CSV table of C-alpha atoms in Angstrom, one decimal:
chain,number,residue,atom,x,y,z
O,4,LYS,CA,3.8,-5.8,23.5
O,5,ARG,CA,0.8,-3.5,24.2
O,6,LYS,CA,-0.3,-1.4,21.2
O,7,THR,CA,-2.7,1.6,21.0
O,8,LYS,CA,-4.7,3.0,18.1
O,9,ASN,CA,-6.2,6.4,17.6
O,10,ALA,CA,-9.0,6.6,15.0
O,11,SER,CA,-7.1,3.9,13.0
O,12,LYS,CA,-4.5,6.6,12.1
O,13,VAL,CA,-1.8,5.7,14.7
O,14,LYS,CA,-0.4,2.5,16.0
O,15,SER,CA,2.2,2.6,18.7
O,16,VAL,CA,4.4,0.0,20.3
O,17,ASN,CA,7.7,-0.1,22.2
O,18,ARG,CA,10.5,0.0,19.5
O,19,LEU,CA,13.0,-2.8,19.3
O,20,GLU,CA,16.8,-2.5,18.8
O,21,PHE,CA,18.8,-4.6,16.3
O,22,SER,CA,22.4,-4.8,15.3
O,23,LEU,CA,23.2,-5.4,11.6
O,24,ASP,CA,26.4,-7.2,12.6
O,25,GLY,CA,25.8,-10.9,12.0
O,26,LEU,CA,22.0,-10.3,11.9
O,27,ASN,CA,20.0,-13.4,11.0
O,28,VAL,CA,17.1,-12.1,8.9
O,29,SER,CA,15.4,-15.5,8.8
O,30,GLY,CA,15.5,-15.5,12.6
O,31,VAL,CA,13.7,-12.0,12.7
O,32,LEU,CA,11.1,-13.5,10.3
O,33,GLU,CA,10.3,-16.3,12.6
O,34,ASP,CA,10.6,-14.5,15.9
O,35,HIS,CA,8.6,-11.4,15.0
O,36,PHE,CA,6.5,-12.3,12.0
O,37,SER,CA,5.6,-15.9,12.8
O,38,HIS,CA,6.8,-17.2,9.4
O,39,LYS,CA,9.1,-20.2,9.0
O,40,GLU,CA,10.6,-19.2,5.6
O,41,PHE,CA,10.6,-16.4,3.1
O,42,ARG,CA,8.7,-16.5,-0.2
O,43,PRO,CA,10.6,-16.2,-3.5
O,44,GLY,CA,12.1,-12.7,-3.9
O,45,GLN,CA,11.5,-11.5,-0.3
O,46,LYS,CA,14.8,-12.2,1.3
O,47,ARG,CA,16.8,-10.7,-1.6
O,48,ALA,CA,14.8,-7.5,-1.6
O,49,ILE,CA,15.0,-7.1,2.2
O,50,GLN,CA,18.8,-7.7,2.2
O,51,LEU,CA,19.3,-5.0,-0.5
O,52,ILE,CA,17.4,-2.5,1.6
O,53,LEU,CA,19.3,-3.5,4.8
O,54,ASP,CA,22.5,-3.0,2.8
O,55,GLY,CA,21.5,0.6,1.9
O,56,LYS,CA,20.7,-0.3,-1.8
O,57,SER,CA,17.6,0.4,-3.8
O,58,CYS,CA,15.3,-2.3,-5.1
O,59,PHE,CA,12.4,-2.6,-7.5
O,60,LEU,CA,10.4,-5.6,-6.3
O,61,ILE,CA,7.8,-7.2,-8.6
O,62,LEU,CA,5.8,-9.9,-6.8
O,63,PRO,CA,2.4,-11.3,-7.6
O,64,THR,CA,-0.6,-10.2,-5.6
O,65,GLY,CA,-0.5,-12.1,-2.3
O,66,GLY,CA,3.3,-12.7,-2.7
O,67,GLY,CA,4.2,-10.8,0.5
O,68,LYS,CA,5.3,-7.4,-0.7
O,69,SER,CA,4.4,-5.7,2.6
O,70,LEU,CA,6.9,-7.9,4.5
O,71,CYS,CA,9.7,-6.5,2.4
O,72,TYR,CA,9.3,-3.0,4.0
O,73,GLN,CA,8.1,-4.2,7.4
O,74,ILE,CA,11.3,-6.2,8.2
O,75,PRO,CA,13.7,-3.4,7.2
O,76,ALA,CA,11.5,-0.9,9.1
O,77,LEU,CA,11.8,-3.1,12.2
O,78,ILE,CA,15.6,-3.6,11.9
O,79,LEU,CA,16.9,-0.2,10.7
O,80,LYS,CA,17.1,2.8,12.9
O,81,GLY,CA,15.1,5.7,11.7
O,82,LEU,CA,11.8,6.2,10.0
O,83,ALA,CA,10.5,4.2,7.0
O,84,LEU,CA,8.4,6.4,4.7
O,85,ILE,CA,5.7,4.4,2.8
O,86,VAL,CA,4.3,6.3,-0.2
O,87,THR,CA,0.9,4.9,-1.1
O,88,PRO,CA,-1.6,6.2,-3.7
O,89,LEU,CA,-4.9,5.6,-1.9
O,90,ILE,CA,-6.0,6.3,1.7
O,91,SER,CA,-7.9,3.1,1.8
O,92,LEU,CA,-4.6,1.2,1.1
O,93,MET,CA,-2.9,3.1,3.9
O,94,GLN,CA,-5.6,2.2,6.4
O,95,ASP,CA,-5.4,-1.4,5.4
O,96,GLN,CA,-1.6,-1.5,5.6
O,97,LEU,CA,-1.6,0.2,9.0
O,98,GLU,CA,-4.2,-2.1,10.4
O,99,ARG,CA,-2.3,-5.2,9.2
O,100,LEU,CA,1.0,-4.2,10.8
O,101,PRO,CA,2.4,-6.8,13.1
O,102,SER,CA,2.4,-6.0,16.8
O,103,CYS,CA,6.2,-5.3,16.8
O,104,LEU,CA,5.9,-2.3,14.5
O,105,SER,CA,4.7,1.3,15.2
O,106,GLY,CA,3.0,3.2,12.4
O,107,ALA,CA,0.9,6.2,11.5
O,108,ILE,CA,-1.0,7.7,8.6
O,109,TRP,CA,-0.6,11.4,7.7
O,110,ASN,CA,-3.3,12.6,5.3
O,111,SER,CA,-5.4,15.7,4.5
O,112,TYR,CA,-8.6,14.3,6.2
O,113,GLN,CA,-7.0,14.3,9.7
O,114,THR,CA,-7.7,16.9,12.4
O,115,ALA,CA,-5.1,19.3,13.7
O,116,LYS,CA,-5.0,17.3,17.0
O,117,GLU,CA,-4.3,14.1,15.1
O,118,ILE,CA,-1.5,15.7,13.1
O,119,SER,CA,0.0,17.2,16.2
O,120,GLN,CA,0.1,13.8,17.8
O,121,ILE,CA,1.9,12.3,14.8
O,122,LYS,CA,4.4,15.2,14.8
O,123,ARG,CA,5.1,14.6,18.5
O,124,GLN,CA,5.7,10.9,17.8
O,125,LEU,CA,8.0,11.7,14.9
O,126,ARG,CA,10.0,14.2,17.0
O,127,ASN,CA,10.4,11.6,19.8
O,128,GLY,CA,11.4,8.8,17.3
O,129,GLU,CA,8.4,6.7,18.3
O,130,LEU,CA,7.4,5.6,14.8
O,131,ASP,CA,8.8,2.8,12.6
O,132,LEU,CA,6.7,3.7,9.6
O,133,LEU,CA,4.7,6.7,8.3
O,134,PHE,CA,2.2,6.2,5.4
O,135,ILE,CA,1.7,9.2,3.1
O,136,SER,CA,0.4,10.0,-0.4
O,137,PRO,CA,2.9,11.1,-3.1
O,138,GLU,CA,1.5,14.7,-2.9
O,139,ARG,CA,2.4,14.9,0.8
O,140,LEU,CA,6.1,14.9,-0.2
O,141,PHE,CA,5.5,18.3,-1.8
O,142,SER,CA,4.2,20.0,1.4
O,143,PRO,CA,6.9,22.4,2.7
O,144,SER,CA,5.6,21.9,6.3
O,145,PHE,CA,5.9,18.1,5.9
O,146,ARG,CA,9.4,18.3,4.5
O,147,PHE,CA,10.4,20.6,7.4
O,148,VAL,CA,9.2,17.9,9.8
O,149,LEU,CA,11.2,15.3,8.0
O,150,ARG,CA,14.4,17.4,8.0
O,151,ASN,CA,14.1,17.8,11.7
O,152,LEU,CA,13.6,14.2,12.6
O,153,PRO,CA,16.0,12.8,15.3
O,154,LEU,CA,19.0,11.1,13.7
O,155,PRO,CA,19.3,9.0,11.7
O,156,GLY,CA,16.1,10.5,10.1
O,157,VAL,CA,14.5,8.6,7.2
O,158,SER,CA,16.1,5.1,6.7
O,159,PHE,CA,14.4,4.4,3.4
O,160,VAL,CA,11.4,5.3,1.2
O,161,CYS,CA,9.0,2.6,0.0
O,162,ILE,CA,6.9,3.4,-3.0
O,163,ASP,CA,3.9,1.1,-3.0
O,164,GLU,CA,2.0,0.4,-6.2
O,165,ALA,CA,5.1,1.7,-8.1
O,166,HIS,CA,3.5,1.0,-11.5
O,167,CYS,CA,1.6,4.2,-10.8
O,168,VAL,CA,4.8,6.1,-11.5
O,169,SER,CA,4.4,5.0,-15.1
O,170,GLU,CA,0.7,4.8,-15.6
O,171,TRP,CA,-0.6,7.7,-13.5
O,172,SER,CA,2.1,10.3,-13.5
O,173,HIS,CA,1.4,11.8,-16.9
O,174,ASN,CA,-2.3,12.6,-16.1
O,175,PHE,CA,-3.9,13.1,-12.7
O,176,ARG,CA,-1.0,12.1,-10.4
O,177,PRO,CA,1.9,14.3,-11.6
O,178,ALA,CA,3.5,14.1,-8.1
O,179,TYR,CA,4.8,10.6,-9.0
O,180,LEU,CA,7.1,12.1,-11.7
O,181,GLU,CA,8.7,14.6,-9.3
O,182,MET,CA,9.1,12.3,-6.3
O,183,THR,CA,12.6,11.3,-7.2
O,184,ASN,CA,13.9,14.9,-7.0
O,185,VAL,CA,12.3,15.4,-3.6
O,186,ILE,CA,13.4,12.1,-2.2
O,187,ARG,CA,16.9,12.0,-3.4
O,188,ASN,CA,17.9,15.7,-3.8
O,189,GLU,CA,15.8,17.7,-1.3
O,190,LEU,CA,15.6,15.1,1.5
O,191,GLY,CA,18.9,13.3,0.7
O,192,ILE,CA,17.4,9.8,0.9
O,193,SER,CA,19.3,7.3,-1.3
O,194,THR,CA,17.5,4.0,-0.5
O,195,ILE,CA,14.3,3.4,-2.4
O,196,LEU,CA,12.1,0.2,-2.3
O,197,ALA,CA,9.6,0.2,-5.2
O,198,LEU,CA,6.8,-2.4,-5.0
O,199,THR,CA,4.3,-3.6,-7.5
O,200,ALA,CA,2.4,-6.7,-8.7
O,201,THR,CA,1.8,-5.2,-12.1
O,202,ALA,CA,4.6,-4.3,-14.4
O,203,THR,CA,5.4,-5.2,-18.0
O,204,ARG,CA,9.0,-4.9,-19.3
O,205,GLN,CA,8.1,-1.4,-20.7
O,206,THR,CA,6.6,-0.4,-17.3
O,207,CYS,CA,9.7,-1.6,-15.5
O,208,LYS,CA,11.9,0.6,-17.7
O,209,SER,CA,9.6,3.6,-17.2
O,210,VAL,CA,9.6,3.2,-13.4
O,211,CYS,CA,13.4,2.7,-13.2
O,212,ASP,CA,13.9,5.9,-15.3
O,213,ALA,CA,11.5,7.9,-13.2
O,214,LEU,CA,13.0,6.7,-9.8
O,215,SER,CA,16.6,6.7,-11.0
O,216,LEU,CA,16.9,3.0,-10.5
O,217,ASP,CA,19.2,0.6,-12.4
O,218,GLU,CA,17.7,-2.4,-14.1
O,219,SER,CA,20.0,-4.5,-11.9
O,220,ASP,CA,17.9,-3.3,-9.0
O,221,ILE,CA,14.9,-5.2,-10.2
O,222,VAL,CA,13.8,-8.4,-8.4
O,223,ARG,CA,11.1,-10.0,-10.4
O,224,ILE,CA,9.1,-13.1,-9.5
O,225,ASP,CA,6.7,-14.1,-12.2
O,226,ALA,CA,4.0,-16.5,-11.2
O,227,ARG,CA,1.1,-18.1,-13.0
O,228,ARG,CA,-1.9,-17.7,-10.8
O,229,GLU,CA,-3.6,-21.1,-10.7
O,230,ASN,CA,-6.6,-19.6,-8.9
O,231,LEU,CA,-7.2,-16.9,-11.5
O,232,PHE,CA,-9.8,-17.5,-14.2
O,233,LEU,CA,-10.5,-15.1,-17.1
O,234,SER,CA,-13.6,-15.1,-19.2
O,235,VAL,CA,-15.2,-12.7,-21.7
O,236,SER,CA,-18.9,-12.1,-22.5
O,237,ARG,CA,-19.8,-10.3,-25.7
O,238,ASP,CA,-23.4,-9.7,-24.6
O,239,THR,CA,-23.9,-6.0,-25.1
O,240,ALA,CA,-27.7,-5.9,-25.5
O,241,ASN,CA,-28.5,-5.7,-21.8
O,242,ARG,CA,-25.3,-5.9,-19.8
O,243,GLY,CA,-27.1,-5.1,-16.5
O,244,LYS,CA,-29.5,-8.0,-16.9
O,245,SER,CA,-26.6,-10.3,-18.0
O,246,LEU,CA,-24.6,-9.3,-14.9
O,247,ILE,CA,-27.4,-10.2,-12.6
O,248,SER,CA,-27.9,-13.5,-14.3
O,249,LEU,CA,-24.1,-14.2,-14.0
O,250,LEU,CA,-24.0,-13.4,-10.3
O,251,GLU,CA,-27.1,-15.6,-9.7
O,252,SER,CA,-25.4,-18.6,-11.6
O,253,PRO,CA,-24.0,-21.5,-9.6
O,254,ARG,CA,-20.4,-20.3,-10.2
O,255,PHE,CA,-21.0,-17.0,-8.4
O,256,CYS,CA,-24.0,-17.4,-6.1
O,257,ASP,CA,-22.0,-18.9,-3.3
O,258,LEU,CA,-19.1,-16.5,-3.3
O,259,GLN,CA,-18.9,-14.5,-0.1
O,260,SER,CA,-17.2,-11.3,-1.5
O,261,MET,CA,-17.0,-9.8,-4.9
O,262,ILE,CA,-15.6,-6.5,-6.5
O,263,ILE,CA,-17.1,-5.2,-9.7
O,264,TYR,CA,-15.1,-2.7,-11.7
O,265,VAL,CA,-16.7,-0.1,-14.0
O,266,PHE,CA,-15.3,2.9,-15.9
O,267,LEU,CA,-17.3,5.8,-14.5
O,268,LYS,CA,-18.3,7.0,-11.0
O,269,ALA,CA,-22.0,7.2,-12.2
O,270,GLN,CA,-21.8,3.6,-13.3
O,271,THR,CA,-20.9,2.5,-9.8
O,272,GLU,CA,-24.1,3.9,-8.4
O,273,GLN,CA,-26.2,2.6,-11.3
O,274,VAL,CA,-24.8,-1.0,-11.1
O,275,ALA,CA,-25.0,-1.1,-7.3
O,276,CYS,CA,-28.6,0.1,-7.4
O,277,ALA,CA,-29.5,-2.5,-10.0
O,278,LEU,CA,-28.0,-5.3,-7.8
O,279,ARG,CA,-29.8,-4.1,-4.7
O,280,SER,CA,-33.1,-4.2,-6.8
O,281,ALA,CA,-32.2,-7.8,-7.4
O,282,GLN,CA,-32.0,-8.4,-3.7
O,283,MET,CA,-28.1,-8.5,-3.7
O,284,ASP,CA,-26.1,-6.8,-1.0
O,285,ALA,CA,-24.1,-4.2,-2.9
O,286,ALA,CA,-22.7,-0.7,-2.5
O,287,ALA,CA,-20.9,1.8,-4.7
O,288,TYR,CA,-17.4,3.0,-3.9
O,289,HIS,CA,-15.8,5.9,-5.7
O,290,GLY,CA,-13.7,9.0,-5.3
O,291,GLY,CA,-16.7,11.3,-5.2
O,292,MET,CA,-17.6,10.0,-1.7
O,293,ASN,CA,-16.2,11.6,1.4
O,294,ALA,CA,-13.6,9.8,3.6
O,295,TYR,CA,-16.2,8.6,6.2
O,296,GLN,CA,-18.4,7.0,3.5
O,297,ARG,CA,-15.5,5.2,1.9
O,298,LYS,CA,-14.1,4.0,5.2
O,299,LYS,CA,-17.5,2.7,6.3
O,300,ILE,CA,-18.0,0.7,3.0
O,301,GLN,CA,-14.4,-0.6,3.1
O,302,ASN,CA,-14.8,-1.8,6.7
O,303,SER,CA,-18.1,-3.4,6.0
O,304,PHE,CA,-16.7,-5.2,3.0
O,305,MET,CA,-13.5,-6.3,4.7
O,306,SER,CA,-15.4,-7.6,7.7
O,307,GLY,CA,-17.9,-9.6,5.6
O,308,LYS,CA,-20.9,-7.5,6.3
O,309,LEU,CA,-21.1,-6.3,2.7
O,310,ARG,CA,-20.9,-8.8,-0.1
O,311,ILE,CA,-20.5,-6.7,-3.3
O,312,VAL,CA,-18.6,-3.5,-3.9
O,313,VAL,CA,-18.9,-1.7,-7.2
């Protein structure tokens, strides 16, 4: 199928038609996603959404969470609304959509022309998925668009990085706490798919309470990551020098891509500058940058042109 993109914000294809009667979900997986079998937890979560039930899916990173909203979005009639906390995640998810799915991003950095195009596609029922931030749900004009979608409207809402409902909602992302009221009461959407790779038992309860989910809706796959190594350094005298020595060590010098996390925006610039002074290919990435700067750095890192992001 031929697909088109517009400034990486829109991806269009010819929509497919499915009947839920006797549907073989495993056949859809192989025919349209080129996978022979589901990973643990995927099929159960997908079947719950296809049955019109909600699900809180906890899969390890790399466990295939995206597939659990992509297959229902392909099969179900209507629009799948994907709520994601970061624009960079939306862009990555859109660009990774398989060719059988049509998707778009709606965010505050887009031009009036881009928004107009997305509205037209929504009115015409041309999109399978729409990626938005939680704050977008509180825009009266956006809710008006959703209420006037062609039937059957929104098929389900997927809340990606659902642990944010617990960890962020009480400080700088209060929209997460109010999402349930908008989704269930104002928009009348009953099916919610919550996704995360990070959730303690306490976080699970907090998310379920916030999204009005039952604990029976939880599908949890715990996995010990054999490729994950943790180590701690107590060297506080000169952490910058220690970091450079660490990155120059045999264990790290051959790695093609690295992400370094710090606590403050100013530290991202300081660390990146120190690494560049040591002849390392590094760039800072933080919320104080504009959308163009962040997208440029993200693309450079994802394509292998940039080795280190701080």
